[in-house]
C-alpha cells in the first residue's frame, strides 16, 4: 500500500495480519548555533536546519481516530516556544496475535529518537503538521 497521507498509515496499520503499535517522534527544525551564513540564509528561506526530537508517544491504531486527534493530543504536551514541525512514524508489529505494549515500544522509540538526532531517519515516515508525507531532498 502506498502511504500518501497519515490516514493511509492508520488504515495500513489496521489491516496488518498481526496487531500493530504505532510509534511517533515529534521533531522541530532548528538552526545550529555554529551555522554558516549560507546555512542561515537557507534556513531563513525555509530550507535546511537540524532535526531536534521534542517528544514521543506510542499508540495502538485503534486509539487514534485521525491525524487531527494526534495533533490535538500533542498540543497538550508541547512546551511554549518548542513547537514541532514534523512527526516521524513507524510501526511495531506484534506476534502470535498479541499486540505490542507501551513497554515493548520504549526501546524502539528511543532508537527512533537517536536515529533522528543523528540524521538517519530514512526508516521512518515523516509527516508535516497537515498529515502529509515530507519529502527530503
mmCIF file of C-alpha atoms in Angstrom:
data_model
loop_
_atom_site.group_PDB
_atom_site.id
_atom_site.type_symbol
_atom_site.label_atom_id
_atom_site.label_comp_id
_atom_site.label_asym_id
_atom_site.label_seq_id
_atom_site.Cartn_x
_atom_site.Cartn_y
_atom_site.Cartn_z
ATOM 1 C CA UNK A 1 0.000 0.000 0.000
ATOM 2 C CA UNK A 2 1.255 3.453 -0.889
ATOM 3 C CA UNK A 3 1.330 5.754 2.134
ATOM 4 C CA UNK A 4 0.379 9.164 0.763
ATOM 5 C CA UNK A 5 -1.192 10.553 3.946
ATOM 6 C CA UNK A 6 -1.419 9.896 7.659
ATOM 7 C CA UNK A 7 -4.839 8.330 7.175
ATOM 8 C CA UNK A 8 -3.232 5.805 4.784
ATOM 9 C CA UNK A 9 -0.797 4.886 7.564
ATOM 10 C CA UNK A 10 -3.652 4.321 10.008
ATOM 11 C CA UNK A 11 -5.539 2.193 7.501
ATOM 12 C CA UNK A 12 -2.453 0.108 6.655
ATOM 13 C CA UNK A 13 -1.721 -0.497 10.357
ATOM 14 C CA UNK A 14 -5.292 -1.611 10.989
ATOM 15 C CA UNK A 15 -5.170 -4.045 8.048
ATOM 16 C CA UNK A 16 -1.984 -5.865 9.078
ATOM 17 C CA UNK A 17 -2.396 -9.549 9.972
ATOM 18 C CA UNK A 18 -0.593 -9.032 13.304
ATOM 19 C CA UNK A 19 -1.623 -6.279 15.743
ATOM 20 C CA UNK A 20 0.473 -3.135 15.481
ATOM 21 C CA UNK A 21 1.653 -0.348 17.757
ATOM 22 C CA UNK A 22 2.373 2.982 16.088
ATOM 23 C CA UNK A 23 5.424 4.926 17.212
ATOM 24 C CA UNK A 24 5.677 8.708 16.841
ATOM 25 C CA UNK A 25 8.528 11.143 17.391
ATOM 26 C CA UNK A 26 7.680 14.839 17.128
ATOM 27 C CA UNK A 27 10.589 16.981 15.944
ATOM 28 C CA UNK A 28 11.397 20.645 15.499
ATOM 29 C CA UNK A 29 13.716 22.066 12.869
ATOM 30 C CA UNK A 30 16.333 24.368 14.344
ATOM 31 C CA UNK A 31 19.379 26.205 13.111
ATOM 32 C CA UNK A 32 22.565 25.005 14.833
ATOM 33 C CA UNK A 33 24.498 27.672 16.745
ATOM 34 C CA UNK A 34 27.567 27.147 14.571
ATOM 35 C CA UNK A 35 25.692 27.574 11.269
ATOM 36 C CA UNK A 36 27.486 29.372 8.453
ATOM 37 C CA UNK A 37 25.999 32.493 6.832
ATOM 38 C CA UNK A 38 24.949 30.372 3.824
ATOM 39 C CA UNK A 39 23.218 27.879 6.115
ATOM 40 C CA UNK A 40 21.483 30.724 7.924
ATOM 41 C CA UNK A 41 20.246 32.137 4.609
ATOM 42 C CA UNK A 42 18.909 28.722 3.524
ATOM 43 C CA UNK A 43 17.204 28.273 6.902
ATOM 44 C CA UNK A 44 15.564 31.700 6.620
ATOM 45 C CA UNK A 45 14.286 30.618 3.188
ATOM 46 C CA UNK A 46 12.671 27.538 4.763
ATOM 47 C CA UNK A 47 15.386 25.010 3.879
ATOM 48 C CA UNK A 48 17.924 23.084 5.912
ATOM 49 C CA UNK A 49 18.344 23.084 9.655
ATOM 50 C CA UNK A 50 18.751 20.273 12.156
ATOM 51 C CA UNK A 51 16.009 17.939 13.362
ATOM 52 C CA UNK A 52 15.532 18.050 17.124
ATOM 53 C CA UNK A 53 13.258 15.420 18.707
ATOM 54 C CA UNK A 54 10.903 17.035 21.213
ATOM 55 C CA UNK A 55 8.600 14.260 22.408
ATOM 56 C CA UNK A 56 7.479 10.768 21.532
ATOM 57 C CA UNK A 57 4.422 8.590 22.015
ATOM 58 C CA UNK A 58 3.146 5.156 21.085
ATOM 59 C CA UNK A 59 -0.453 4.286 20.222
ATOM 60 C CA UNK A 60 -2.448 1.297 19.075
ATOM 61 C CA UNK A 61 -4.026 2.135 15.701
ATOM 62 C CA UNK A 62 -7.467 1.797 17.302
ATOM 63 C CA UNK A 63 -6.572 4.534 19.807
ATOM 64 C CA UNK A 64 -6.169 7.104 17.029
ATOM 65 C CA UNK A 65 -9.155 8.318 15.076
ATOM 66 C CA UNK A 66 -7.242 10.731 12.847
ATOM 67 C CA UNK A 67 -4.193 12.912 12.429
ATOM 68 C CA UNK A 68 -6.157 15.789 13.973
ATOM 69 C CA UNK A 69 -6.601 13.738 17.143
ATOM 70 C CA UNK A 70 -2.844 13.122 17.330
ATOM 71 C CA UNK A 71 -2.106 16.830 16.785
ATOM 72 C CA UNK A 72 -4.604 17.810 19.467
ATOM 73 C CA UNK A 73 -3.077 15.406 21.967
ATOM 74 C CA UNK A 74 0.447 16.592 21.119
ATOM 75 C CA UNK A 75 -0.560 20.217 21.695
ATOM 76 C CA UNK A 76 -1.296 19.369 25.331
ATOM 77 C CA UNK A 77 2.342 18.381 25.842
ATOM 78 C CA UNK A 78 4.162 20.928 23.666
ATOM 79 C CA UNK A 79 6.283 23.360 25.636
ATOM 80 C CA UNK A 80 5.855 27.037 24.713
ATOM 81 C CA UNK A 81 8.418 28.021 22.083
ATOM 82 C CA UNK A 82 9.144 24.364 21.234
ATOM 83 C CA UNK A 83 6.594 23.703 18.540
ATOM 84 C CA UNK A 84 7.088 20.665 16.345
ATOM 85 C CA UNK A 85 7.453 20.883 12.575
ATOM 86 C CA UNK A 86 7.026 17.219 11.686
ATOM 87 C CA UNK A 87 6.234 13.876 13.229
ATOM 88 C CA UNK A 88 8.077 10.691 12.312
ATOM 89 C CA UNK A 89 6.059 7.486 12.322
ATOM 90 C CA UNK A 90 6.919 3.800 12.472
ATOM 91 C CA UNK A 91 5.058 0.632 13.345
ATOM 92 C CA UNK A 92 5.934 -2.130 15.768
ATOM 93 C CA UNK A 93 4.358 -5.454 14.898
ATOM 94 C CA UNK A 94 3.014 -7.899 17.433
ATOM 95 C CA UNK A 95 3.409 -11.648 17.254
ATOM 96 C CA UNK A 96 1.040 -14.565 17.527
ATOM 97 C CA UNK A 97 -1.975 -12.232 17.676
ATOM 98 C CA UNK A 98 -0.510 -10.428 20.712
ATOM 99 C CA UNK A 99 -0.299 -6.652 20.368
ATOM 100 C CA UNK A 100 2.889 -4.889 21.472
ATOM 101 C CA UNK A 101 2.533 -2.913 24.704
ATOM 102 C CA UNK A 102 3.784 0.561 25.569
ATOM 103 C CA UNK A 103 6.613 -1.131 27.479
ATOM 104 C CA UNK A 104 7.545 -3.035 24.298
ATOM 105 C CA UNK A 105 7.649 0.283 22.428
ATOM 106 C CA UNK A 106 10.102 2.098 24.712
ATOM 107 C CA UNK A 107 13.357 0.746 23.235
ATOM 108 C CA UNK A 108 12.211 1.192 19.597
ATOM 109 C CA UNK A 109 11.081 4.746 20.397
ATOM 110 C CA UNK A 110 14.492 5.521 21.898
ATOM 111 C CA UNK A 111 16.176 4.116 18.769
ATOM 112 C CA UNK A 112 13.946 6.397 16.661
ATOM 113 C CA UNK A 113 14.915 9.444 18.736
ATOM 114 C CA UNK A 114 18.613 8.556 18.466
ATOM 115 C CA UNK A 115 18.353 7.955 14.711
ATOM 116 C CA UNK A 116 16.576 11.269 14.104
ATOM 117 C CA UNK A 117 19.173 13.121 16.199
ATOM 118 C CA UNK A 118 21.864 11.502 14.062
ATOM 119 C CA UNK A 119 20.137 12.328 10.784
ATOM 120 C CA UNK A 120 19.348 8.676 9.979
ATOM 121 C CA UNK A 121 15.596 8.940 9.591
ATOM 122 C CA UNK A 122 15.121 7.055 6.322
ATOM 123 C CA UNK A 123 13.385 4.112 8.010
ATOM 124 C CA UNK A 124 10.552 6.340 9.263
ATOM 125 C CA UNK A 125 7.712 8.182 7.556
ATOM 126 C CA UNK A 126 7.791 11.922 8.297
ATOM 127 C CA UNK A 127 4.547 13.882 8.181
ATOM 128 C CA UNK A 128 4.098 17.651 8.250
ATOM 129 C CA UNK A 129 1.594 19.409 10.516
ATOM 130 C CA UNK A 130 -1.183 18.735 7.980
ATOM 131 C CA UNK A 131 -0.564 14.972 7.921
ATOM 132 C CA UNK A 132 1.110 14.919 4.515
ATOM 133 C CA UNK A 133 4.360 12.995 3.956
ATOM 134 C CA UNK A 134 7.506 15.108 3.940
ATOM 135 C CA UNK A 135 9.987 14.542 1.129
ATOM 136 C CA UNK A 136 13.627 15.185 1.957
ATOM 137 C CA UNK A 137 15.713 16.307 -0.974
#
